[in-house]
DNA sequence: TATAAGTGAACGAACGTTCATTTATATTTG
DNA sequence: CAAATATAAATGAACGTTCGTTCACTTATA
């Protein structure tokens, strides 16, 4: 029998992500995607059940890659300041290398696809993060906060800075923005100051 | 001549926002919207030039309402801790009263519509916020930071908490989340701790 | 030769938008 | 003060396009 062109599925996935980043979810059409990937519309349905399935597979792949990179060199038993620094560095490194990954997820996060995809992933990631939080509260290296308050202060600022960086545009009066090492370091220190007892 | 049904445009706008929140930008179709608002498709084109114009008008309206409420009782000459508290309270009050406003903006923010709409609004809002920042840095009530690092730490956590609240779902292990006065107060205090010299 | 990959054309449905026509009311007229 | 008129609101049907998906068919390789 004829074997699958391994390269083809990767190309379809990549073109689909770029199309969503460029034109939004409503900009992803199967016929446009087929043309962009240089295949027949019918070929898409060999690799994916339908349009919904395609999108959900993209979300799962992106989330998996991000999780893997973020947990690199990380251990929930780490001291708080060290562990948070590793997390920040991993996330920055990942998203600066894969900026489309973040933009793509931003498009997806507020759609029904996100929840559907998350149901299909193992929830190892939040489990590890939760363990890191509770252990550090016990050890009193971290103020006593709920997971949500913790996440909001520990990571929401980082994601905002990365988004500024990727878009290239910051706030007035300076129209451009670059997330350099100095700003990143300063932001991390401020966040640590907030969260350490 | 026949006068416009004033109530009608408001109903169209409301149904459109709800449709986008419910089904995303790709879920907003002119024919579905017409049916939902109880008018003919052609009627939509009396009030709005086309679909793009409709969406942009919705963004402008939402942004204007949010800005107005956020600046209530606020003055850029305020002391830092007081000014930030007013900002937090205003934003929380607004979005808890208009949760669809936030969800709607989340859908729009990563689309070309957002930028187009922002070009059509007066930029009084960022100007006032920038003034508040620079004056408080001068007065040494606030660490010396760039506008982007400031915004990331001062407001990104708040928006994340509001989003948790509106979605009703937080992080594991507790599946539900309610942003009560205690959590809000704690988060604000942590943010102030981070940003005060 | 068997079998799955891959195709181009075509399907009905839904899309954004337009148009000829009707409807309702503010204004003008007798 | 009623009746006629002007005018913009409002309509339902229809336009051409594009949508997601399918199918009969061809192609390539185990």
Coordinates of C-alpha atoms in Angstrom, one line a residue, chain A:
Chain A
X1 CA 0.0 0.0 0.0
X2 CA 0.9 3.6 -0.4
X3 CA 2.5 5.2 2.7
X4 CA 1.6 8.6 4.1
X5 CA 3.7 11.5 3.2
X6 CA 5.0 12.3 6.7
X7 CA 6.0 15.8 5.8
X8 CA 2.5 16.6 4.6
X9 CA 0.6 16.6 7.9
X10 CA 3.2 18.8 9.5
X11 CA 2.9 21.3 6.6
X12 CA -0.9 21.3 6.9
X13 CA -0.7 21.9 10.7
X14 CA 1.8 24.7 10.3
X15 CA -0.2 26.5 7.6
X16 CA -3.3 26.1 9.6
X17 CA -1.8 27.7 12.7
X18 CA -0.3 30.6 10.6
X19 CA -3.7 31.1 9.0
X20 CA -5.4 31.4 12.3
X21 CA -2.8 33.7 13.7
X22 CA -3.0 35.9 10.6
X23 CA -6.8 36.0 10.0
X24 CA -8.3 34.5 13.1
X25 CA -10.4 31.4 13.5
X26 CA -13.0 32.7 11.0
X27 CA -10.1 33.1 8.5
X28 CA -9.3 29.4 8.5
X29 CA -11.2 27.7 5.7
X30 CA -10.5 24.2 4.5
X31 CA -10.3 25.1 0.9
X32 CA -7.9 28.0 1.5
X33 CA -5.8 25.7 3.8
X34 CA -5.7 23.0 1.1
X35 CA -4.4 25.5 -1.4
X36 CA -1.8 27.0 1.0
X37 CA -0.5 23.5 1.9
X38 CA -0.5 22.4 -1.8
X39 CA -3.0 19.5 -1.4
X40 CA -6.5 18.7 -2.3
X41 CA -9.3 19.7 0.1
X42 CA -10.1 16.0 0.3
X43 CA -6.6 15.2 1.6
X44 CA -7.3 17.2 4.7
X45 CA -9.9 14.7 5.6
X46 CA -7.4 11.9 5.5
X47 CA -5.5 13.4 8.4
X48 CA -8.3 15.0 10.3
X49 CA -11.9 14.0 10.8
X50 CA -13.3 17.5 10.1
X51 CA -12.5 21.2 10.7
X52 CA -13.2 21.0 14.4
X53 CA -11.0 18.0 14.8
X54 CA -8.2 19.7 13.0
X55 CA -8.3 22.8 15.3
X56 CA -8.5 20.6 18.4
X57 CA -5.5 18.6 17.3
X58 CA -3.6 21.9 16.8
X59 CA -4.5 23.0 20.3
X60 CA -3.4 19.7 21.9
X61 CA -0.1 19.8 20.0
X62 CA 0.7 23.4 21.0
X63 CA -0.3 22.8 24.6
X64 CA 1.8 19.7 24.8
X65 CA 4.9 21.3 23.4
X66 CA 4.5 24.3 25.7
X67 CA 4.0 22.1 28.8
X68 CA 7.1 20.0 28.0
X69 CA 9.3 23.0 27.6
X70 CA 8.0 24.7 30.6
X71 CA 8.6 21.8 32.9
X72 CA 12.3 21.5 31.7
X73 CA 14.7 21.5 34.6
X74 CA 11.7 22.2 36.9
X75 CA 10.9 20.2 40.0
X76 CA 7.9 20.9 42.3
X77 CA 10.3 20.4 45.3
X78 CA 12.4 23.4 44.3
X79 CA 12.6 26.5 46.5
X80 CA 10.1 29.1 45.5
X81 CA 12.4 31.8 44.1
X82 CA 14.4 29.3 42.1
X83 CA 11.4 27.4 40.9
X84 CA 9.6 30.6 39.7
X85 CA 12.7 31.8 37.9
X86 CA 13.0 28.5 36.1
X87 CA 9.3 28.7 35.1
X88 CA 9.7 32.3 33.9
X89 CA 12.8 31.5 31.9
X90 CA 11.3 28.4 30.3
X91 CA 8.2 30.2 29.3
X92 CA 10.0 33.2 27.9
X93 CA 12.4 31.0 26.0
X94 CA 9.6 28.9 24.5
X95 CA 7.4 31.7 23.4
X96 CA 10.2 33.8 22.0
X97 CA 11.2 30.8 19.9
X98 CA 7.5 30.0 19.0
X99 CA 5.7 33.4 19.0
X100 CA 3.0 32.0 16.8
X101 CA 2.2 29.4 19.5
X102 CA 1.1 32.2 21.9
X103 CA -0.8 34.1 19.3
X104 CA -2.5 30.9 18.3
X105 CA -3.5 30.1 21.8
X106 CA -4.8 33.6 22.4
X107 CA -7.2 33.1 19.5
X108 CA -8.3 29.7 20.8
X109 CA -8.5 30.4 24.5
X110 CA -11.9 32.1 24.2
X111 CA -13.5 29.6 21.9
X112 CA -15.2 26.3 22.6
X113 CA -12.2 24.5 21.1
X114 CA -10.0 25.2 24.0
X115 CA -12.1 23.4 26.6
X116 CA -12.7 20.5 24.3
X117 CA -8.9 20.1 23.7
X118 CA -8.1 20.4 27.4
X119 CA -10.4 17.5 28.1
X120 CA -8.3 15.3 25.9
X121 CA -5.0 16.2 27.5
X122 CA -3.6 14.5 30.6
X123 CA -3.7 17.1 33.3
X124 CA -0.1 16.5 34.6
X125 CA 0.8 20.1 34.1
X126 CA -1.6 21.8 36.6
X127 CA -0.9 19.0 39.1
X128 CA 2.8 19.7 39.1
X129 CA 2.2 23.4 39.4
X130 CA -0.2 22.9 42.2
X131 CA 2.3 20.8 44.1
X132 CA 5.0 23.4 43.8
X133 CA 2.5 26.0 45.2
X134 CA 1.3 24.0 48.2
X135 CA 4.8 22.8 49.2
X136 CA 6.2 26.3 49.2
X137 CA 3.3 27.6 51.2
X138 CA 3.9 24.9 53.8
X139 CA 7.6 25.8 53.9
X140 CA 6.6 29.4 54.3
X141 CA 8.7 30.5 51.3
X142 CA 5.5 31.9 49.8
X143 CA 2.5 33.9 51.3
X144 CA -0.6 31.9 51.9
X145 CA -2.7 32.4 48.7
X146 CA -5.3 30.5 46.7
X147 CA -4.0 29.0 43.4
X148 CA -5.8 31.6 41.4
X149 CA -4.4 34.6 43.2
X150 CA -1.0 32.9 43.0
X151 CA -1.2 32.3 39.3
X152 CA -2.5 35.9 38.7
X153 CA 0.4 37.5 40.3
X154 CA 3.1 35.0 39.5
X155 CA 2.4 34.6 35.7
X156 CA -0.1 37.0 34.4
X157 CA 2.5 39.8 34.4
X158 CA 4.9 37.6 32.5
X159 CA 2.4 36.7 29.8
X160 CA 1.5 40.3 29.4
X161 CA 5.1 41.3 28.9
X162 CA 5.6 38.5 26.3
X163 CA 2.5 39.6 24.5
X164 CA 3.8 43.2 24.4
X165 CA 7.1 41.8 23.0
X166 CA 5.6 39.6 20.4
X167 CA 3.3 42.4 19.1
X168 CA 6.2 44.7 19.2
X169 CA 3.9 47.5 20.5
X170 CA 3.8 48.6 24.1
X171 CA 2.0 51.5 25.8
X172 CA 2.2 55.2 25.0
X173 CA 4.4 57.3 24.9
X174 CA 6.9 54.7 23.4
X175 CA 5.2 53.0 20.6
X176 CA 7.6 50.1 20.3
X177 CA 8.5 47.5 23.0
X178 CA 11.3 45.0 23.4
X179 CA 11.3 42.6 26.4
X180 CA 15.0 42.7 27.2
X181 CA 16.8 40.9 30.0
X182 CA 16.7 43.9 32.3
X183 CA 13.0 44.4 32.2
X184 CA 12.4 40.7 32.6
X185 CA 14.7 40.6 35.6
X186 CA 13.0 43.6 37.2
X187 CA 9.5 42.2 36.7
X188 CA 10.5 38.9 38.2
X189 CA 12.1 40.6 41.2
X190 CA 8.9 42.7 41.8
X191 CA 6.8 39.6 41.5
X192 CA 9.0 37.7 44.0
X193 CA 8.8 40.7 46.3
X194 CA 5.0 40.5 46.2
X195 CA 4.8 36.8 46.8
X196 CA 7.6 36.2 49.4
X197 CA 6.4 36.5 53.0

